[in-house]
XYZ file of N, CA and C in Angstrom:
645
model
N 119.654 163.703 69.956
C 119.506 162.937 68.724
C 118.814 161.658 69.029
N 117.922 161.267 68.120
C 117.200 160.043 68.294
C 118.072 158.775 68.005
N 117.823 157.677 68.840
C 118.555 156.534 68.642
C 118.022 155.661 67.456
N 117.053 156.082 66.800
C 116.454 155.332 65.669
C 116.686 156.112 64.313
N 116.685 155.364 63.227
C 116.764 155.988 61.943
C 115.487 156.826 61.719
N 115.612 157.926 60.814
C 114.347 158.693 60.651
C 113.192 157.856 60.087
N 111.957 158.252 60.438
C 110.796 157.551 60.030
C 110.674 157.782 58.498
N 110.365 156.729 57.765
C 109.989 156.744 56.263
C 110.895 157.824 55.552
N 111.676 157.279 54.656
C 112.462 158.243 53.839
C 113.350 157.524 52.811
N 114.480 158.082 52.552
C 115.406 157.454 51.601
C 115.989 156.209 52.214
N 116.476 155.254 51.293
C 116.982 154.041 51.780
C 118.085 154.248 52.890
N 118.103 153.355 53.845
C 119.077 153.600 54.937
C 120.322 152.892 54.708
N 121.525 153.498 54.684
C 122.715 152.842 54.509
C 123.129 151.996 55.670
N 124.188 151.302 55.551
C 124.759 150.521 56.692
C 124.827 151.376 57.821
N 124.336 151.081 59.020
C 124.363 151.971 60.119
C 125.761 152.292 60.570
N 126.066 153.584 60.719
C 127.425 154.090 61.039
C 127.273 154.393 62.605
N 127.492 153.461 63.459
C 127.398 153.680 64.788
C 128.631 153.270 65.567
N 128.919 153.966 66.612
C 130.059 153.668 67.373
C 129.817 152.467 68.376
N 130.627 151.603 68.558
C 130.425 150.489 69.471
C 130.459 151.096 70.846
N 129.306 150.817 71.596
C 129.125 151.411 72.895
C 129.113 150.355 73.983
N 129.808 150.603 75.079
C 129.799 149.672 76.263
C 128.577 149.713 76.976
N 128.180 148.732 77.636
C 127.107 148.733 78.599
C 127.337 149.476 79.873
N 128.551 149.687 80.267
C 128.974 150.502 81.413
C 129.793 151.571 80.964
N 130.104 152.476 81.894
C 130.975 153.619 81.545
C 132.324 153.158 81.145
N 132.931 153.752 80.098
C 134.257 153.274 79.602
C 135.303 153.569 80.584
N 136.323 152.814 80.510
C 137.486 152.950 81.373
C 138.467 154.083 80.799
N 139.277 154.598 81.745
C 140.292 155.585 81.282
C 141.358 154.967 80.514
N 142.055 155.735 79.548
C 143.045 155.089 78.787
C 144.186 154.527 79.647
N 144.664 153.362 79.198
C 145.632 152.609 80.027
C 146.935 152.491 79.259
N 148.007 152.240 80.056
C 149.299 151.820 79.348
C 149.126 150.519 78.645
N 149.928 150.217 77.619
C 149.822 149.059 76.853
C 149.935 147.823 77.769
N 150.836 147.761 78.669
C 150.933 146.604 79.421
C 149.821 146.427 80.404
N 149.290 147.563 80.989
C 148.128 147.508 81.841
C 146.856 147.003 81.048
N 146.734 147.467 79.832
C 145.596 147.014 78.983
C 145.721 145.578 78.696
N 146.908 145.073 78.498
C 147.144 143.607 78.164
C 146.742 142.777 79.419
N 147.137 143.244 80.621
C 146.800 142.475 81.748
C 145.308 142.483 82.003
N 144.636 143.642 81.743
C 143.239 143.699 81.990
C 142.504 142.762 80.988
N 142.972 142.787 79.753
C 142.288 141.848 78.756
C 142.506 140.371 79.146
N 143.810 140.094 79.680
C 144.036 138.691 80.110
C 143.071 138.245 81.209
N 142.898 139.085 82.158
C 141.999 138.785 83.279
C 140.569 138.667 82.843
N 140.109 139.513 81.906
C 138.742 139.466 81.417
C 138.564 138.207 80.489
N 139.504 137.789 79.824
C 139.405 136.549 79.002
C 139.295 135.351 79.922
N 140.068 135.403 81.031
C 139.950 134.285 82.006
C 138.544 134.302 82.599
N 138.021 135.450 82.960
C 136.749 135.525 83.614
C 135.698 135.072 82.582
N 135.810 135.447 81.322
C 134.829 135.005 80.297
C 134.829 133.447 80.174
N 135.947 132.897 80.266
C 136.014 131.416 80.124
C 135.268 130.759 81.379
N 135.458 131.359 82.463
C 134.836 130.723 83.712
C 133.301 130.911 83.690
N 132.847 132.083 83.162
C 131.413 132.334 83.022
C 130.895 131.379 82.128
N 131.510 131.133 80.952
C 131.036 130.178 79.950
C 130.960 128.787 80.537
N 131.924 128.460 81.312
C 131.960 127.044 81.919
C 131.005 126.860 83.161
N 130.879 127.880 84.058
C 130.283 127.674 85.231
C 129.021 128.662 85.541
N 128.907 129.718 84.646
C 127.888 130.739 84.985
C 128.472 131.844 85.860
N 127.955 133.050 85.651
C 128.549 134.213 86.391
C 128.409 134.097 87.929
N 127.317 133.490 88.304
C 127.053 133.356 89.779
C 128.094 132.592 90.555
N 128.890 131.811 89.771
C 129.884 130.946 90.453
C 131.309 131.459 90.226
N 131.445 132.563 89.574
C 132.822 133.122 89.300
C 133.227 134.016 90.455
N 134.372 133.770 91.064
C 134.966 134.421 92.191
C 136.266 135.138 91.729
N 136.620 136.098 92.500
C 137.884 136.853 92.216
C 139.041 135.767 92.337
N 138.993 134.946 93.295
C 140.078 133.882 93.425
C 140.169 133.014 92.191
N 138.967 132.656 91.669
C 139.016 131.685 90.525
C 139.569 132.398 89.326
N 139.247 133.719 89.103
C 139.754 134.456 88.036
C 141.230 134.582 88.170
N 141.783 134.930 89.346
C 143.182 134.943 89.568
C 143.880 133.682 89.166
N 143.403 132.593 89.620
C 143.961 131.262 89.350
C 143.952 130.997 87.884
N 142.840 131.282 87.237
C 142.632 131.020 85.702
C 143.708 131.919 84.930
N 143.974 133.035 85.393
C 144.836 134.009 84.703
C 146.321 133.878 85.190
N 146.446 132.951 86.194
C 147.839 132.783 86.746
C 148.466 134.083 87.339
N 147.676 134.781 88.101
C 148.112 135.971 88.814
C 147.661 135.892 90.245
N 148.231 136.767 91.057
C 147.746 136.792 92.490
C 146.329 137.364 92.586
N 145.612 137.026 93.660
C 144.303 137.563 93.854
C 144.305 139.066 94.098
N 145.409 139.563 94.669
C 145.500 141.052 94.857
C 145.493 141.787 93.582
N 146.098 141.186 92.496
C 146.082 141.839 91.129
C 144.659 142.052 90.612
N 143.804 141.064 90.833
C 142.449 141.171 90.411
C 141.747 142.269 91.154
N 141.875 142.308 92.420
C 141.249 143.328 93.276
C 141.826 144.781 92.894
N 143.027 144.859 92.622
C 143.611 146.133 92.268
C 143.029 146.647 90.879
N 142.876 145.722 90.002
C 142.311 146.048 88.686
C 140.878 146.372 88.744
N 140.008 145.636 89.570
C 138.577 145.852 89.362
C 137.873 146.351 90.647
N 138.626 146.387 91.805
C 138.073 146.883 93.075
C 137.369 145.777 93.833
N 136.368 145.192 93.317
C 135.616 144.138 94.055
C 134.959 143.236 92.939
N 134.169 142.280 93.307
C 133.549 141.377 92.363
C 132.536 142.130 91.546
N 131.756 143.050 92.077
C 130.878 143.806 91.225
C 131.609 144.583 90.120
N 132.720 145.101 90.436
C 133.567 145.902 89.416
C 133.999 144.925 88.404
N 134.425 143.745 88.766
C 134.831 142.724 87.705
C 133.714 142.355 86.887
N 132.455 142.195 87.482
C 131.362 141.727 86.662
C 130.974 142.867 85.705
N 130.967 144.112 86.170
C 130.727 145.273 85.136
C 131.644 145.260 84.018
N 132.975 145.172 84.382
C 134.051 145.157 83.332
C 133.795 144.045 82.374
N 133.464 142.850 82.927
C 133.268 141.647 82.085
C 132.056 141.887 81.075
N 131.064 142.391 81.641
C 129.815 142.683 80.794
C 130.238 143.738 79.680
N 130.927 144.679 80.097
C 131.356 145.699 79.023
C 132.280 145.008 77.942
N 133.169 144.215 78.426
C 134.102 143.447 77.487
C 133.328 142.555 76.560
N 132.363 141.846 77.127
C 131.587 140.862 76.342
C 130.647 141.586 75.307
N 130.112 142.694 75.874
C 129.179 143.446 74.892
C 129.935 144.079 73.752
N 131.106 144.567 73.950
C 131.806 145.190 72.944
C 132.216 144.150 71.816
N 132.605 143.002 72.258
C 132.983 141.922 71.257
C 131.764 141.521 70.531
N 130.633 141.367 71.156
C 129.301 141.067 70.508
C 128.844 142.058 69.542
N 128.957 143.347 69.958
C 128.546 144.451 69.013
C 129.460 144.476 67.732
N 130.692 144.309 67.923
C 131.657 144.324 66.789
C 131.343 143.212 65.859
N 130.912 142.084 66.430
C 130.561 140.933 65.524
C 129.406 141.323 64.563
N 128.281 141.918 65.090
C 127.184 142.179 64.258
C 127.298 143.442 63.407
N 128.176 144.335 63.810
C 128.349 145.577 63.138
C 129.451 145.465 62.022
N 130.539 144.692 62.356
C 131.665 144.693 61.399
C 132.197 143.273 61.067
N 131.642 142.302 61.587
C 132.099 140.919 61.479
C 131.744 140.303 60.148
N 132.077 138.995 59.890
C 131.760 138.433 58.622
C 130.267 138.113 58.498
N 129.919 138.073 57.276
C 128.488 137.741 56.906
C 128.165 136.208 57.351
N 126.971 135.840 57.642
C 125.793 136.753 57.485
C 125.450 137.617 58.637
N 126.214 137.541 59.747
C 125.957 138.416 60.930
C 126.411 139.796 60.603
N 127.566 139.928 60.004
C 128.042 141.317 59.605
C 127.659 141.670 58.190
N 128.197 142.755 57.686
C 127.891 143.258 56.327
C 128.163 142.242 55.302
N 127.331 142.345 54.219
C 127.559 141.499 53.119
C 126.517 140.541 52.643
N 125.490 140.229 53.597
C 124.350 139.419 53.315
C 123.093 140.336 53.215
N 122.063 139.720 52.640
C 120.710 140.492 52.537
C 120.237 140.731 53.885
N 119.531 141.871 54.094
C 119.097 142.354 55.373
C 118.349 141.257 56.205
N 117.431 140.588 55.534
C 116.628 139.575 56.300
C 117.503 138.543 56.864
N 118.537 138.135 56.116
C 119.399 137.079 56.655
C 120.272 137.637 57.732
N 120.633 138.923 57.643
C 121.412 139.468 58.759
C 120.574 139.652 59.934
N 119.367 139.974 59.846
C 118.368 140.116 60.968
C 118.201 138.776 61.678
N 118.019 137.703 60.883
C 117.946 136.357 61.469
C 119.161 136.022 62.209
N 120.303 136.272 61.646
C 121.679 135.923 62.230
C 121.881 136.824 63.525
N 121.434 137.969 63.454
C 121.465 138.856 64.688
C 120.836 138.153 65.851
N 119.640 137.813 65.628
C 118.833 137.235 66.764
C 119.403 135.971 67.349
N 119.919 135.102 66.421
C 120.531 133.900 66.861
C 121.811 134.206 67.607
N 122.644 135.135 67.151
C 123.885 135.515 67.892
C 123.506 136.084 69.225
N 122.430 136.867 69.286
C 122.133 137.588 70.490
C 121.612 136.492 71.549
N 120.836 135.612 71.037
C 120.288 134.468 72.016
C 121.464 133.639 72.581
N 122.467 133.377 71.695
C 123.547 132.531 72.084
C 124.516 133.335 73.077
N 124.582 134.696 72.765
C 125.356 135.605 73.697
C 124.708 135.649 75.058
N 123.342 135.834 75.028
C 122.619 135.807 76.358
C 122.730 134.549 77.089
N 122.809 133.418 76.354
C 122.909 132.112 77.048
C 124.114 132.147 77.892
N 125.256 132.770 77.396
C 126.460 132.750 78.229
C 126.458 133.771 79.326
N 125.975 134.925 78.993
C 126.035 136.090 80.030
C 124.800 136.470 80.674
N 123.762 135.595 80.681
C 122.484 136.004 81.133
C 122.538 136.458 82.616
N 123.286 135.889 83.486
C 123.432 136.291 84.810
C 123.783 137.761 84.906
N 124.813 138.193 84.152
C 125.399 139.533 84.120
C 124.182 140.471 83.648
N 123.502 140.150 82.642
C 122.506 140.974 82.058
C 121.287 141.128 82.996
N 120.982 140.065 83.701
C 119.808 140.115 84.626
C 120.217 140.999 85.786
N 121.419 140.947 86.278
C 121.881 141.835 87.359
C 121.922 143.281 86.904
N 122.260 143.516 85.651
C 122.456 144.942 85.186
C 121.055 145.529 84.816
N 119.998 144.713 84.745
C 118.698 145.235 84.297
C 117.749 145.231 85.461
N 118.160 145.319 86.630
C 117.239 145.318 87.890
C 116.373 146.573 87.867
N 116.912 147.659 87.358
C 116.114 148.887 87.304
C 115.199 148.886 86.101
N 113.849 148.819 86.324
C 112.918 148.568 85.226
C 112.932 149.696 84.161
N 113.382 150.931 84.453
C 113.356 151.884 83.366
C 114.693 152.019 82.694
N 115.813 151.913 83.541
C 117.149 152.044 82.986
C 117.453 150.950 81.973
N 116.857 149.856 82.051
C 117.132 148.711 81.092
C 116.935 149.103 79.623
N 116.036 150.074 79.497
C 115.677 150.483 78.088
C 116.546 151.705 77.554
N 117.275 152.213 78.498
C 118.138 153.309 78.102
C 119.672 153.040 78.058
N 119.985 151.695 78.175
C 121.421 151.431 78.056
C 121.916 151.800 76.730
N 123.122 152.286 76.679
C 123.761 152.573 75.352
C 123.798 151.429 74.502
N 124.040 150.191 74.998
C 124.069 148.964 74.129
C 122.700 148.706 73.464
N 121.587 149.010 74.259
C 120.372 148.784 73.591
C 120.054 149.696 72.516
N 120.607 151.000 72.628
C 120.426 151.888 71.547
C 121.153 151.460 70.287
N 122.355 150.794 70.457
C 123.116 150.292 69.312
C 122.206 149.091 68.660
N 121.664 148.288 69.465
C 120.827 147.186 68.936
C 119.647 147.730 68.197
N 118.952 148.718 68.803
C 117.739 149.290 68.162
C 118.066 149.975 66.834
N 119.151 150.640 66.786
C 119.561 151.278 65.454
C 119.851 150.302 64.456
N 120.524 149.210 64.842
C 120.920 148.119 63.902
C 119.638 147.346 63.383
N 118.814 147.015 64.221
C 117.551 146.261 63.895
C 116.661 147.095 63.030
N 116.496 148.374 63.332
C 115.574 149.173 62.539
C 116.193 149.408 61.171
N 117.490 149.567 61.103
C 118.156 149.763 59.763
C 117.930 148.466 58.874
N 118.120 147.327 59.520
C 117.917 146.102 58.761
C 116.470 145.850 58.297
N 115.483 146.257 59.203
C 114.126 146.197 58.847
C 113.795 147.098 57.619
N 114.330 148.279 57.541
C 114.065 149.166 56.425
C 114.727 148.555 55.136
N 116.030 148.141 55.351
C 116.693 147.563 54.164
C 115.950 146.285 53.590
N 115.308 145.550 54.469
C 114.490 144.388 54.122
C 113.190 144.760 53.439
N 112.862 146.100 53.421
C 111.645 146.592 52.827
C 110.481 146.482 53.775
N 110.586 146.351 55.102
C 109.544 146.377 55.961
C 109.068 147.807 56.159
N 107.720 147.933 56.119
C 107.170 149.293 56.298
C 106.320 149.348 57.598
N 105.402 150.344 57.668
C 104.726 150.435 59.011
C 105.602 151.212 59.976
N 105.263 151.078 61.274
C 105.924 151.764 62.347
C 107.185 150.937 62.757
N 108.241 151.234 62.057
C 109.468 150.533 62.212
C 110.054 150.601 63.616
N 109.776 151.765 64.229
C 110.293 151.950 65.607
C 109.672 150.998 66.525
N 108.380 150.830 66.450
C 107.679 149.883 67.326
C 107.940 148.425 66.959
N 108.100 148.117 65.613
C 108.432 146.852 65.295
C 109.811 146.368 65.714
N 110.696 147.365 65.819
C 112.018 147.157 66.366
C 111.981 146.795 67.787
N 111.189 147.532 68.554
C 111.028 147.199 70.000
C 110.384 145.759 70.235
N 109.431 145.468 69.328
C 108.809 144.124 69.386
C 109.885 143.005 69.252
N 110.805 143.221 68.284
C 111.752 142.208 68.070
C 112.835 142.183 69.247
N 113.186 143.318 69.645
C 114.082 143.326 70.829
C 113.504 142.763 72.082
N 112.162 142.836 72.203
C 111.468 142.206 73.262
C 111.598 140.711 73.290
N 111.716 140.123 72.156
C 112.012 138.629 72.067
C 113.361 138.304 72.583
N 114.218 139.282 72.464
C 115.660 139.039 72.893
C 115.948 139.614 74.255
N 114.855 139.850 75.013
C 115.118 140.308 76.364
C 115.737 139.287 77.290
N 116.716 139.684 78.074
C 117.382 138.640 78.871
C 116.464 137.998 79.882
N 115.493 138.749 80.454
C 114.538 138.162 81.355
C 113.673 137.149 80.724
N 113.123 137.496 79.532
C 112.315 136.472 78.834
C 113.075 135.321 78.431
N 114.277 135.458 77.894
C 115.013 134.272 77.417
C 115.384 133.402 78.576
N 115.742 134.015 79.798
C 116.037 133.215 80.950
C 114.776 132.538 81.408
N 113.580 133.099 81.394
C 112.379 132.463 81.765
C 112.078 131.258 80.800
N 112.210 131.422 79.472
C 111.945 130.368 78.537
C 112.887 129.217 78.752
N 114.157 129.522 79.026
C 115.170 128.430 79.123
C 115.123 127.761 80.408
N 114.902 128.434 81.578
C 115.071 127.824 82.901
C 113.747 127.530 83.571
N 112.707 128.331 83.348
C 111.444 128.089 83.954
C 110.575 127.164 83.012
N 110.347 127.598 81.780
C 109.581 126.800 80.779
C 110.401 125.692 80.259
N 111.770 125.667 80.419
C 112.690 124.627 79.994
C 112.592 124.363 78.522
N 112.391 125.439 77.746
C 112.374 125.221 76.312
C 113.871 125.020 75.784
N 114.058 124.053 74.896
C 115.405 123.871 74.324
C 115.911 125.165 73.600
N 117.154 125.414 73.571
C 117.733 126.635 72.802
C 117.326 126.544 71.350
N 117.211 125.334 70.774
C 116.887 125.250 69.391
C 115.477 125.725 69.075
N 114.519 125.496 70.000
C 113.146 125.928 69.828
C 113.113 127.426 69.925
N 113.801 128.017 70.854
C 113.823 129.543 71.056
C 114.442 130.176 69.806
N 115.461 129.516 69.288
C 116.108 130.074 68.072
C 115.137 129.952 66.841
N 114.443 128.868 66.759
C 113.589 128.635 65.660
C 112.408 129.648 65.748
N 111.937 129.979 66.972
C 110.941 130.975 67.144
C 111.242 132.303 66.550
N 112.579 132.673 66.806
C 113.115 134.013 66.261
C 113.095 133.965 64.778
N 113.584 132.879 64.175
C 113.671 132.791 62.661
C 112.231 132.880 62.080
N 111.247 132.214 62.809
C 109.856 132.310 62.348
C 109.288 133.774 62.424
N 109.671 134.463 63.538
C 109.219 135.774 63.734
C 109.718 136.680 62.684
N 110.953 136.624 62.435
C 111.593 137.463 61.402
C 110.991 137.162 60.058
N 110.871 135.859 59.705
C 110.250 135.478 58.380
C 108.857 136.100 58.220
N 108.072 135.938 59.215
C 106.710 136.452 59.179
C 106.684 137.974 59.061
N 107.509 138.655 59.769
C 107.572 140.143 59.711
C 107.962 140.607 58.328
N 108.931 139.964 57.802
C 109.480 140.423 56.390
C 108.444 139.987 55.366
N 107.902 138.772 55.484
C 106.972 138.239 54.412
C 105.700 139.164 54.408
N 105.208 139.651 55.577
C 103.912 140.351 55.614
C 104.080 141.618 54.683
N 105.287 142.061 54.529
C 105.452 143.383 53.779
C 105.755 143.105 52.277
N 105.648 141.880 51.871
C 105.927 141.576 50.471
C 104.810 140.765 49.826
C-alpha cells in the first residue's frame, strides 16, 4: 500500500492513520511496568530538553526518576536502548499532537493553517530531540523509510490537497519534508547559526508561497 494519498481525485478526508513509532513497538506490559517505563522516559525527556541527548546518562535518568541505576538498565538494556525508547516516546506524543490535538495543529483549522502549524511544531520538536534524530538517520536510505516519515508524508500530502494545491503533490510533499530534515535544521541552527525565529519564518513563507501559487 502506498504511503501517499492517491494522485488527483476526490477531496481527501482527514487522514486516518495509526500513530507509528520510530522504532519497533514494545511488547504489552503490566500496568505497573508501563507506569514505571513512562516515568523513566518522562525523566529522560526532561534531561534531554535541559542538557541535550548527548549529555544524558543512565545514571542521570535514574537520579531524575528517583530509582536505582539498575532499574534503568533492566528496563532499557543500555544507553542506546534508552535513546531508542525515548525517541519512540517523543515521536508518538508529537504525532498525536498533529493528528488529534487541538487546532491549529490538530483538526479544526483550515488546511493551510494546519500545514503552517505542523512545520513550526516539527521544528520545535527537532530542536529538542535533534541529537536522537541525527543518530537514528545515519543510514542514508533508511531515513526515508521510517514509519514516522510515512505518517508525516501522508499528513502533509492530505493537507496540501485540502488546501487546493495541485501539481505533483507527492513531490511537493517531499520538498516540504526536506525543509524539516533533522540534518538541515541542525546545520542551519548550529553551523549557520540562524535563529529559530528565522527558520520558522522561512517555513511559513514556503507554505504561503506554495498555497498561493495554486490560487
